[in-house]
XYZ file of N, CA and C in Angstrom:
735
model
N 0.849 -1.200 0.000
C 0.000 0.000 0.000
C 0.883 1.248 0.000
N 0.504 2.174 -1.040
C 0.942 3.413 -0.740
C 0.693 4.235 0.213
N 2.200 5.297 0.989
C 2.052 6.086 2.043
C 0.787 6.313 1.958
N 0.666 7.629 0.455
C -0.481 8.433 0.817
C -1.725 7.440 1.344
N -2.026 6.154 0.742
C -2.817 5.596 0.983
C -3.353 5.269 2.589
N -1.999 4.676 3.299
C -1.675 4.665 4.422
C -2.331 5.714 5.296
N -2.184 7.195 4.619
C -2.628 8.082 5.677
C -4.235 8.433 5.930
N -4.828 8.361 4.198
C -6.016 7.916 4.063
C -6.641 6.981 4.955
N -5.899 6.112 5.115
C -6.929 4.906 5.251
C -6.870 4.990 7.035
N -5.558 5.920 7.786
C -5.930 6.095 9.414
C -6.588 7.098 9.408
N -6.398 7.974 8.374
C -7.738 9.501 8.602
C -9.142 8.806 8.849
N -9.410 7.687 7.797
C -10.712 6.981 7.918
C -11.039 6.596 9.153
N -9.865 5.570 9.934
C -10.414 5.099 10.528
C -10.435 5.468 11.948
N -10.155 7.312 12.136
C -10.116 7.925 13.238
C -11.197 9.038 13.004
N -11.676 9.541 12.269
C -12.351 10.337 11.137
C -13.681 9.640 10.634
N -14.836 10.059 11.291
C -15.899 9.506 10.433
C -16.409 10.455 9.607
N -15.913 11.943 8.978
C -16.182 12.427 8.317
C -15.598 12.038 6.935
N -14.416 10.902 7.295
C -13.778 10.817 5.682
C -13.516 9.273 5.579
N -13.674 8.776 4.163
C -13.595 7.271 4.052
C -12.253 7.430 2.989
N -11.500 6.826 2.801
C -10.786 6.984 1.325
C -10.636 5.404 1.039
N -10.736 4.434 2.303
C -10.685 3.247 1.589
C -11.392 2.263 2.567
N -11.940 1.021 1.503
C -12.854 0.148 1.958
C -12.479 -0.468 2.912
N -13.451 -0.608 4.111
C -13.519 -0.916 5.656
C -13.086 -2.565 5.681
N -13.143 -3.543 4.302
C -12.736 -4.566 3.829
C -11.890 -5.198 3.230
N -11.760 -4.354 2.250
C -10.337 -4.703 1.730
C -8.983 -3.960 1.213
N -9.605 -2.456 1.886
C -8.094 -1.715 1.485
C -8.643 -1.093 0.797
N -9.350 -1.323 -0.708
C -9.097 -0.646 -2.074
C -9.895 0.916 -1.911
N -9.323 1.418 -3.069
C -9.491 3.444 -2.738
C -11.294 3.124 -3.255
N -12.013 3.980 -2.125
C -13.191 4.255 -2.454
C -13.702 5.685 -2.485
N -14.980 6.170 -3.035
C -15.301 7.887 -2.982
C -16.483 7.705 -2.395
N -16.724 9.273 -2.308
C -17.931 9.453 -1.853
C -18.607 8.957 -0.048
N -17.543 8.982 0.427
C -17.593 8.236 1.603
C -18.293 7.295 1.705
N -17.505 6.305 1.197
C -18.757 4.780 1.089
C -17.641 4.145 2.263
N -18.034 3.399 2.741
C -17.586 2.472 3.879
C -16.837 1.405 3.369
N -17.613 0.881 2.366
C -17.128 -0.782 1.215
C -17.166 -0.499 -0.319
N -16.268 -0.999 -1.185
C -16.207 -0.947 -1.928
C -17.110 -1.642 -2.781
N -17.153 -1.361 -4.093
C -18.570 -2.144 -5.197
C -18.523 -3.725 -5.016
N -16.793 -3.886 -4.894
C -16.649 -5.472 -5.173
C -17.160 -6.089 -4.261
N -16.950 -5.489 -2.825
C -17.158 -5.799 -1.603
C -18.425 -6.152 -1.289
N -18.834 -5.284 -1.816
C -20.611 -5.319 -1.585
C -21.340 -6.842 -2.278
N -20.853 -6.856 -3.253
C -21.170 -8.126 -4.614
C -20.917 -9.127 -3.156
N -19.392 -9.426 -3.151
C -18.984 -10.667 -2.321
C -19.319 -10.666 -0.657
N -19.903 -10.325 -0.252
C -20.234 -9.964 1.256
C -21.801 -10.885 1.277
N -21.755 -11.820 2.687
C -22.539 -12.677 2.172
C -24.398 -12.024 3.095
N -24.976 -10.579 2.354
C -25.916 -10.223 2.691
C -26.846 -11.472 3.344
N -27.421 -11.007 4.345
C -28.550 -12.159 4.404
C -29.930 -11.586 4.251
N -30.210 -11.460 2.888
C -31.000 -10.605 2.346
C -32.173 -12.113 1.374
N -32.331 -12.944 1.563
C -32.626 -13.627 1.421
C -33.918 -14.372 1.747
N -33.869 -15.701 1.909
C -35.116 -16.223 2.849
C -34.527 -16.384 4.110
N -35.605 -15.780 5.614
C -35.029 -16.173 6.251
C -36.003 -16.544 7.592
N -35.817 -16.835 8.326
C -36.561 -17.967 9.534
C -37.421 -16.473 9.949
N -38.728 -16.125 10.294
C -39.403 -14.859 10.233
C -38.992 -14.624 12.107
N -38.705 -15.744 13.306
C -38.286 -15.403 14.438
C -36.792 -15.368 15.135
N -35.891 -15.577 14.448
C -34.452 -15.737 14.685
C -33.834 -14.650 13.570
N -34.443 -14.701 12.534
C -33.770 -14.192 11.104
C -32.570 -14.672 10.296
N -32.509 -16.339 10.644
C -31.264 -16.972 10.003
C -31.844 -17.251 8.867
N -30.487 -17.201 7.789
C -30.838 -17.894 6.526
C -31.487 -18.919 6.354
N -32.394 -19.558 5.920
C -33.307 -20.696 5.730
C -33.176 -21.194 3.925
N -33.437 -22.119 3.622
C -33.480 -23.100 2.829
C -34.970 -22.966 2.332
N -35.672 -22.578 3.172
C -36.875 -22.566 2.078
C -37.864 -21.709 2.831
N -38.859 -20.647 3.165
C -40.202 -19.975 3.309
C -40.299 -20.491 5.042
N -40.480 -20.064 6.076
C -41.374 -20.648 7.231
C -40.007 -20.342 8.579
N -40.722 -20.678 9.802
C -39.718 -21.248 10.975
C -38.719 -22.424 10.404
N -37.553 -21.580 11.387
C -36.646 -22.683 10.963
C -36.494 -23.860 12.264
N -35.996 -25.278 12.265
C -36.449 -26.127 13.068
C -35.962 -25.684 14.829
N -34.842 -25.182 14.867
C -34.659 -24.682 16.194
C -35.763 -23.743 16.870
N -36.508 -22.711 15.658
C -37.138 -21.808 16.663
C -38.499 -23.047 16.867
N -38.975 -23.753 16.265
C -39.866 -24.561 16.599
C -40.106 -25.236 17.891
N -38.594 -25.735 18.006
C -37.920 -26.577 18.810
C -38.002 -25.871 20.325
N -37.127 -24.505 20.095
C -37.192 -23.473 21.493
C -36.742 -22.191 20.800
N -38.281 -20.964 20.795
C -37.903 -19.590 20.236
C -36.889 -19.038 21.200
N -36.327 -18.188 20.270
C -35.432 -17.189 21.107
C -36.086 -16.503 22.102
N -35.718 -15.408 23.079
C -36.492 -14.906 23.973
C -36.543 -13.373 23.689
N -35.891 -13.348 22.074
C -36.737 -12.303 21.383
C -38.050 -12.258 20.473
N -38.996 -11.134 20.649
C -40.461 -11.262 19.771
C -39.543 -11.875 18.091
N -38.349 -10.809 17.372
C -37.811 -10.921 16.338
C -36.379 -10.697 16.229
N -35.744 -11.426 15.539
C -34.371 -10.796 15.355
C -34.088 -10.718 14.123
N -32.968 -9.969 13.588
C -32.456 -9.819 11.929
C -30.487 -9.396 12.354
N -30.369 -10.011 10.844
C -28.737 -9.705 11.042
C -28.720 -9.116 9.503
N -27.544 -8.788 9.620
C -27.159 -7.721 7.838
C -26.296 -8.891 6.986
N -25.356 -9.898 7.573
C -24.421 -10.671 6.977
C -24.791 -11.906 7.704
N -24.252 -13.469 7.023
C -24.177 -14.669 6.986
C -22.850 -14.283 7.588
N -22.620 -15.115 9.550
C -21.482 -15.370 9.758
C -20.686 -16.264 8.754
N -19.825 -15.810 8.080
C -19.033 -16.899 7.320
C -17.799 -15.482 6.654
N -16.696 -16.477 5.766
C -16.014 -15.107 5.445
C -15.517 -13.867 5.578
N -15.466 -12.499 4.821
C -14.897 -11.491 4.892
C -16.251 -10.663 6.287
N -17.037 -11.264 6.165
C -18.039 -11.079 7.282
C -17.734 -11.553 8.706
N -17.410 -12.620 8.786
C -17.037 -13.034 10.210
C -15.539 -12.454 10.091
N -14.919 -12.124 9.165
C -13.379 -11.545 9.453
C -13.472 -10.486 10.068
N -14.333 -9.724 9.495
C -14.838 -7.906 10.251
C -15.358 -8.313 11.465
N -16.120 -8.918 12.241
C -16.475 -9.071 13.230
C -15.945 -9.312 13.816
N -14.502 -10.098 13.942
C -13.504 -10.628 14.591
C -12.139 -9.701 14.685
N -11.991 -9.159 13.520
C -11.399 -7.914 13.360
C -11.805 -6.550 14.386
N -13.372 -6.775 14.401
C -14.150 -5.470 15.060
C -13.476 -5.640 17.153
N -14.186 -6.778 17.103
C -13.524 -7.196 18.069
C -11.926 -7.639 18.824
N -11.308 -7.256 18.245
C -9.350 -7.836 18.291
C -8.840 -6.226 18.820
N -9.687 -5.291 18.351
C -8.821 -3.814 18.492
C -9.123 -2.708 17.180
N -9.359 -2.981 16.446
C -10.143 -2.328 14.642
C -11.562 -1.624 15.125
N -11.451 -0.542 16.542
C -12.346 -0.174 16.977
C -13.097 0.585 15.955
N -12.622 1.417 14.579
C -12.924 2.448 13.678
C -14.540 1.418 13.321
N -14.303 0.136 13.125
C -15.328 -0.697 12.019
C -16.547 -0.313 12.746
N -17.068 0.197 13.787
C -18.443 0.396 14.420
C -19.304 1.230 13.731
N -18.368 2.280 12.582
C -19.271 3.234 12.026
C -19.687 2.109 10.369
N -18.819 1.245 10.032
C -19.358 0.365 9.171
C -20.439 -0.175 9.584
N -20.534 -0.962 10.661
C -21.667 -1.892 11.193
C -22.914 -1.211 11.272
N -22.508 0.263 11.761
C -23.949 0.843 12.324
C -24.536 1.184 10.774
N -23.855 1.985 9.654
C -24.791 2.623 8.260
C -25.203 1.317 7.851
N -24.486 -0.206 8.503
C -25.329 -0.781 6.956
C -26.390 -1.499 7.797
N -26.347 -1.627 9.176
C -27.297 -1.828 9.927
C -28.833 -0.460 9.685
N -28.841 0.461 9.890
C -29.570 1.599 10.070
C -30.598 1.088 9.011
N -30.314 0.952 7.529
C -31.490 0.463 6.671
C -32.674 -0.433 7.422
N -32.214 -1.565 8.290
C -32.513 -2.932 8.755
C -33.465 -2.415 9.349
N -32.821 -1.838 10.435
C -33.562 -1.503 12.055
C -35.004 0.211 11.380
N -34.912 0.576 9.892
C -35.779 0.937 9.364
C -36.824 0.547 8.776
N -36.406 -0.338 8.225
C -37.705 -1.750 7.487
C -38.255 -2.456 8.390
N -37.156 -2.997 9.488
C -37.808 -4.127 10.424
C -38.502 -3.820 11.460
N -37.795 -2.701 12.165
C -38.093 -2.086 13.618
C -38.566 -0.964 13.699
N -39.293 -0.663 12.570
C -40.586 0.610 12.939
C -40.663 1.470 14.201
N -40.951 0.235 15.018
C -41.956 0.411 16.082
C -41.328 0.067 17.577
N -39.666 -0.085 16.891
C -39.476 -0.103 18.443
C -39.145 1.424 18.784
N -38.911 1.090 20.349
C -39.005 2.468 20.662
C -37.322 3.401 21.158
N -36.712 2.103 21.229
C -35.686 2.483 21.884
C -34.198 1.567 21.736
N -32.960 1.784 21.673
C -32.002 0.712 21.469
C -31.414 0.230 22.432
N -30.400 -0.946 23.017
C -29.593 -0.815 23.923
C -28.716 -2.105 23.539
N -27.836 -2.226 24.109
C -26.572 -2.766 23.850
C -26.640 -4.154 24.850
N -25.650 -4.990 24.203
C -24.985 -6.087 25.503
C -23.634 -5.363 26.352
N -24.107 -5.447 27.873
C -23.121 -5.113 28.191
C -21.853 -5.931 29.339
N -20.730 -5.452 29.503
C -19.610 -6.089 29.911
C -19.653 -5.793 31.249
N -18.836 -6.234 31.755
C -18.257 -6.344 32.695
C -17.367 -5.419 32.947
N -16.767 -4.504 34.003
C -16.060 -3.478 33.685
C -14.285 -4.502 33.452
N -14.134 -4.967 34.135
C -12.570 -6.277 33.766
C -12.751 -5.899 32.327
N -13.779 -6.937 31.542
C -13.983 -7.449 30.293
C -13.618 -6.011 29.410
N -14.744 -4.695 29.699
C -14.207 -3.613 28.899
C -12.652 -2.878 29.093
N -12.729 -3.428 29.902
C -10.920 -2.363 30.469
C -10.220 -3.554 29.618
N -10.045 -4.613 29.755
C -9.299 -5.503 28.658
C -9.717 -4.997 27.557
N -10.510 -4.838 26.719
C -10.794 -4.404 25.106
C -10.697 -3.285 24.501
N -10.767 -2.495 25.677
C -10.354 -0.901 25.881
C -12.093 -0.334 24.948
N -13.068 -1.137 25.170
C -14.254 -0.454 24.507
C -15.411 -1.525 24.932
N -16.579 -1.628 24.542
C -17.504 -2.401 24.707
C -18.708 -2.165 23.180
N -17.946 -3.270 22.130
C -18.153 -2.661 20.962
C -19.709 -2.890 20.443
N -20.386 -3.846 21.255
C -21.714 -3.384 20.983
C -22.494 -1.813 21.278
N -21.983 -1.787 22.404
C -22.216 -0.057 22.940
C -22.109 0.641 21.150
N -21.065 0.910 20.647
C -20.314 1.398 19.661
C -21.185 1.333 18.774
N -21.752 0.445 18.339
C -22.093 0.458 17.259
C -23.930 1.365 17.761
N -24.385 0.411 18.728
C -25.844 0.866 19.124
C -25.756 2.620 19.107
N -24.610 3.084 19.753
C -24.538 4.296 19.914
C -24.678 5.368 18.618
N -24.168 5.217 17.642
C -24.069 5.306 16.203
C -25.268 4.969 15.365
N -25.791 4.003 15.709
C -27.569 3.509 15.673
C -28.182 4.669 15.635
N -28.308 4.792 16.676
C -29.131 5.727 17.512
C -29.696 7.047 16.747
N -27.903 7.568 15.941
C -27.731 8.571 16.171
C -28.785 8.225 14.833
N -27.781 7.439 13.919
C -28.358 7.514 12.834
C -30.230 7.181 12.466
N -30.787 6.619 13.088
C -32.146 6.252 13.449
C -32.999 6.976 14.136
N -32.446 8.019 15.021
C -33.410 8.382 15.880
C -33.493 8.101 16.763
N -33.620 6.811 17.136
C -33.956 6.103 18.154
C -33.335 6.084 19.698
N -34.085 6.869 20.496
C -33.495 6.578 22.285
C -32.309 5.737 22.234
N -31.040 5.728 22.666
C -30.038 4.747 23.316
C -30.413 4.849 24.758
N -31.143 3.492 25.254
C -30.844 3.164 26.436
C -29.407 2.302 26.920
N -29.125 3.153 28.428
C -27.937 2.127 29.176
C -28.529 1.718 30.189
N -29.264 0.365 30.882
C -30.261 0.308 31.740
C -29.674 -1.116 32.221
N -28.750 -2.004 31.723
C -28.239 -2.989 32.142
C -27.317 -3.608 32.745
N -26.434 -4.215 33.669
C -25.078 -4.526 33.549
C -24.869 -6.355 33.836
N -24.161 -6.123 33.480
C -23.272 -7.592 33.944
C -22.747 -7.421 34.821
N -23.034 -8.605 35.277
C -22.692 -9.074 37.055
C -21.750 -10.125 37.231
N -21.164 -10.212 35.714
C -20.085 -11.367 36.104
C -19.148 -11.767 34.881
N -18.531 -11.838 34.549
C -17.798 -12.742 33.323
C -17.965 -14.091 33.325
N -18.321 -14.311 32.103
C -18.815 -16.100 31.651
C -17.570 -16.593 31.035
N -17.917 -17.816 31.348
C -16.873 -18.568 30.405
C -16.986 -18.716 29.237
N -15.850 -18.678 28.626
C -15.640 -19.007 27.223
C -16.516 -19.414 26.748
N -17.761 -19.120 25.570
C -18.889 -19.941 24.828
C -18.558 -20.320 23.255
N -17.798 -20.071 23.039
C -17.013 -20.702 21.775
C -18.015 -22.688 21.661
N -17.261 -23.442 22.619
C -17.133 -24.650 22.235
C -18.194 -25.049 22.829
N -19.222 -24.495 23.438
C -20.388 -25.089 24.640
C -21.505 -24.951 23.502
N -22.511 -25.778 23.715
C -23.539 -26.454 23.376
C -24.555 -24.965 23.956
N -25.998 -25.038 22.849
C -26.726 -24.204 23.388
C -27.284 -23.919 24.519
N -27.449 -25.377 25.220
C -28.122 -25.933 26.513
C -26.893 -25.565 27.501
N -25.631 -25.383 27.234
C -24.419 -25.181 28.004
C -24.569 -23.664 28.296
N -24.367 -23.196 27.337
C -24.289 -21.237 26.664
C -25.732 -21.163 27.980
N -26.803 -21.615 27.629
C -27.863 -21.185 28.248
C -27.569 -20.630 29.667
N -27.119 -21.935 30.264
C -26.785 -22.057 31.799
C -25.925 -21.211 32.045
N -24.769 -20.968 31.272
C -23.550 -20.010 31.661
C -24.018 -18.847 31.873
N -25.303 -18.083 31.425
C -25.611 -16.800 31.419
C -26.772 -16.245 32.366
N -27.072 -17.740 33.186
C -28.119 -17.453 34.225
C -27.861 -16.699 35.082
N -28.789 -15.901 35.459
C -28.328 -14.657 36.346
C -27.579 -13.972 36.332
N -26.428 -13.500 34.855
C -25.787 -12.803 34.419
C -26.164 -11.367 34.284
N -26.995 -10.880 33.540
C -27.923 -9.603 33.489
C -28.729 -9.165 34.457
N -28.117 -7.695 34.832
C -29.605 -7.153 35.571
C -29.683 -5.568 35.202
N -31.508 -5.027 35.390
C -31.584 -3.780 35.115
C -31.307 -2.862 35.942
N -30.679 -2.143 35.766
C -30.340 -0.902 36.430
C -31.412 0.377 36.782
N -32.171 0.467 35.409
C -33.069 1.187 35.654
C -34.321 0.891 34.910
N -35.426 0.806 35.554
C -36.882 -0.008 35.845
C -37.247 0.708 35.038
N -37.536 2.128 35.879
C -38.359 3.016 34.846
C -37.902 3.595 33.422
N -36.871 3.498 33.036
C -36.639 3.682 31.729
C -37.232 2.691 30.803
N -37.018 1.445 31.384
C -37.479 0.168 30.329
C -39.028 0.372 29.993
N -39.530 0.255 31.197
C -41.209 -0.201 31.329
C -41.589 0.510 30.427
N -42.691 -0.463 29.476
C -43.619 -0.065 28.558
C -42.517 0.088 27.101
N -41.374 0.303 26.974
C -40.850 0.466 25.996
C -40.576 -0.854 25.305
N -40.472 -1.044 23.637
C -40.171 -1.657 22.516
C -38.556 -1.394 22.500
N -37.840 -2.167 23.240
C -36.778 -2.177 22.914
C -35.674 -3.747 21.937
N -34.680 -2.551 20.715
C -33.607 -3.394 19.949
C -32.779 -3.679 20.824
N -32.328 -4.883 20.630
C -30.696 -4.938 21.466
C -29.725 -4.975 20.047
N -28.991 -4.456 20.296
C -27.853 -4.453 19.390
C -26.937 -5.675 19.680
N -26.273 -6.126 19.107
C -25.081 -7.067 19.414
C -24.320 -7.582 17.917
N -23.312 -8.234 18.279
C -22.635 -8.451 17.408
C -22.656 -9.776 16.287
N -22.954 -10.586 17.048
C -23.227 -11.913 16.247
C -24.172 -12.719 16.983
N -25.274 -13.323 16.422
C -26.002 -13.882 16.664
C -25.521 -15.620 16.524
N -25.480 -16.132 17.665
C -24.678 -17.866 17.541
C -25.949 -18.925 18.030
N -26.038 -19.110 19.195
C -27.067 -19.830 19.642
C -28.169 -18.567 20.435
N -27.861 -17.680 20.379
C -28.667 -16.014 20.881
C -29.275 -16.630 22.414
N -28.218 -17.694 23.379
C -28.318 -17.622 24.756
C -28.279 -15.860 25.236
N -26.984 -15.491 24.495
C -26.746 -14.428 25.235
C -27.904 -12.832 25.293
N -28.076 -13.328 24.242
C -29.537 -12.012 23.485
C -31.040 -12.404 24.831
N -31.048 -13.616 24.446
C -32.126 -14.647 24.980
C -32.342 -13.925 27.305
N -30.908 -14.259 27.769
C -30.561 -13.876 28.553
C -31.001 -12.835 29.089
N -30.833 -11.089 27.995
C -30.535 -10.256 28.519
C -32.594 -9.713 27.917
N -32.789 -10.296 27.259
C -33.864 -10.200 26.832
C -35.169 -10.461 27.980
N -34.739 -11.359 28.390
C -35.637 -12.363 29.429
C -35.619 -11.011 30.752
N -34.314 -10.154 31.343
C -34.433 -9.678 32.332
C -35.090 -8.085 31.963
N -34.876 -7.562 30.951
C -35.423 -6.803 30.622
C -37.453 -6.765 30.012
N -37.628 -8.142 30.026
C -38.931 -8.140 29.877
C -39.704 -8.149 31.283
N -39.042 -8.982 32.548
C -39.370 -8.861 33.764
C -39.789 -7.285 34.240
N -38.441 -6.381 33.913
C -38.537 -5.083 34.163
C -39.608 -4.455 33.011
N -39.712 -4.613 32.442
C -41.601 -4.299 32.227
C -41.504 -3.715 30.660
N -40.357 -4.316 30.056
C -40.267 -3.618 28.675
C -41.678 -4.689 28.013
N -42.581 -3.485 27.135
C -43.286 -4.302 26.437
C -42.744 -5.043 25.503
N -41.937 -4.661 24.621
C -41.405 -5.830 23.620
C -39.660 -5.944 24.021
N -39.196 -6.864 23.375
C -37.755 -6.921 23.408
C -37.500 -7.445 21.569
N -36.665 -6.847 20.646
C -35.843 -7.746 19.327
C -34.851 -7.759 19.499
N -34.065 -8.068 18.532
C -32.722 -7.782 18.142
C -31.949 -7.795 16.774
N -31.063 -7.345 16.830
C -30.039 -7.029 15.290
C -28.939 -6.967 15.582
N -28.405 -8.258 14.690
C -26.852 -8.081 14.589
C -26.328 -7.721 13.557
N -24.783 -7.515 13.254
C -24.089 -7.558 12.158
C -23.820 -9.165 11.714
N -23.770 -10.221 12.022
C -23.591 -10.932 11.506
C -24.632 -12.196 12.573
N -25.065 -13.274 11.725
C -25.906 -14.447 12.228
C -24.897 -15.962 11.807
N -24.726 -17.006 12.942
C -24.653 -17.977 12.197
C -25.948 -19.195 11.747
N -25.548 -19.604 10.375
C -26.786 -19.916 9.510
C -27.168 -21.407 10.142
N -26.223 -21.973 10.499
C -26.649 -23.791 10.582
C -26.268 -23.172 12.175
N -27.539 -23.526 12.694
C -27.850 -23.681 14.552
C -27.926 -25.073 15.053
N -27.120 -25.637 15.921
C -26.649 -26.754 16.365
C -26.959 -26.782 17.969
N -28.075 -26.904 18.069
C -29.104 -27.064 19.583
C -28.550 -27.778 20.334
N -27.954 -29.422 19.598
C -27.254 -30.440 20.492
C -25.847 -30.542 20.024
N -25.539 -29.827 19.635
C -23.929 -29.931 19.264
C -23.281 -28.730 19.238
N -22.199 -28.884 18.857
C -20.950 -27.593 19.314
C -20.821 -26.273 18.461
N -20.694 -25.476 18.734
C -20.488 -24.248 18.141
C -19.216 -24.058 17.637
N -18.661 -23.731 16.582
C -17.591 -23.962 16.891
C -17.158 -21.967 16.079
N -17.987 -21.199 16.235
C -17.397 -19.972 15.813
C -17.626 -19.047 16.933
């Protein structure tokens, strides 16, 4: 890569007034676009058919067999990308320290949470642990919801916290993930929730224990609805077997 390019491409990613190159693969873009044309083509949208209560890619029209099996403990969820690829690379990327990518996630999210979520009333984030954020130096769902917000309209609520760090959910089973997150979440503040339609923002949707979780304590506290939206979903859900992303 060329200097000048080089300087471009940290103006971008300190600078949300200026893009000069794609949030994906480097190459020079205008007009402050986030991704480049090619990018867009190969990026695996999940714009498709998809399960109408989880929002994973589906194979054909209807529920897909997990939500049958056990719905999420959201009314709806939707994601923008198929975990797989230059998609799960950004997410993993987003997460490693590539704090700039939150203003990617949030513009191509904002369409979504316009078509899908009308009617909610308000956004809020998964949140950490203060350990967990002081290690990451951010709490990048915050990041992106925050940017949401701006771009949508929509209330950012902070009404939650974590009460603990979980173990590793990489390799645990949904029924595992489940348990790890019991009594993990609590609301902070009652009266903000009650009666409100609230999005949760988050980052990847896997076995959505963790969505499911934070969903469940915030409906106690009196939110009328709870959804959610990620940047990325994984497509094949494995109820009795291992996760392995």
């Amino acid at each position: 890569m060329k200097f000048i390019d080089r300087i471009r491409q940290a103006i971008s990613r300190y600078d949300g007034t200026h893009n000069f190159t794609c949030d994906n693969c480097g190459k020079e873009v205008f007009d402050g676009k986030r991704l480049c044309e090619d990018c867009r083509e190969e990026l695996p949208y999940n714009n498709r058919a998809v399960c109408p209560f989880c929002g994973r890619r589906v194979k054909e029209e209807g529920a897909c067999l997990d939500c049958k099996q056990k719905p999420l403990g959201v009314r709806k969820a939707r994601s923008l990308w198929i975990h797989e690829g230059d998609a799960a690379k950004l997410v993993r990327l987003y997460k490693s320290g590539n704090k700039y990518l939150f203003r990617l996630f949030a513009e191509e999210l904002a369409p979504i949470v316009g078509r899908e979520f009308t009617d909610a009333d308000a956004l809020t984030f998964v949140p950490m642990t203060e350990k967990a954020q002081k290690k990451r130096g951010y709490n990048q769902t915050y990041l992106i919801a925050e940017d949401l917000s701006k771009r949508t309209g929509k209330e950012l609520l902070n009404v939650a916290e974590k009460r603990r760090d979980t173990a590793d959910q990489r390799e645990l089973t949904r029924a595992e993930r489940e348990k790890n997150m019991e009594g993990v979440f609590r609301v902070t503040d009652r009266k903000a929730v009650k009666g409100k339609r609230i999005l949760i923002v988050d980052d990847t949707l896997t076995t959505g224990a963790t969505a499911s979780a934070l969903a469940e304590v915030l409906k106690r506290a009196g939110a009328a609805e709870v959804y959610l939206i990620t940047a990325t979903s994984v497509e094949k859900k494995n109820p009795f077997g291992i996760i392995t992303e």
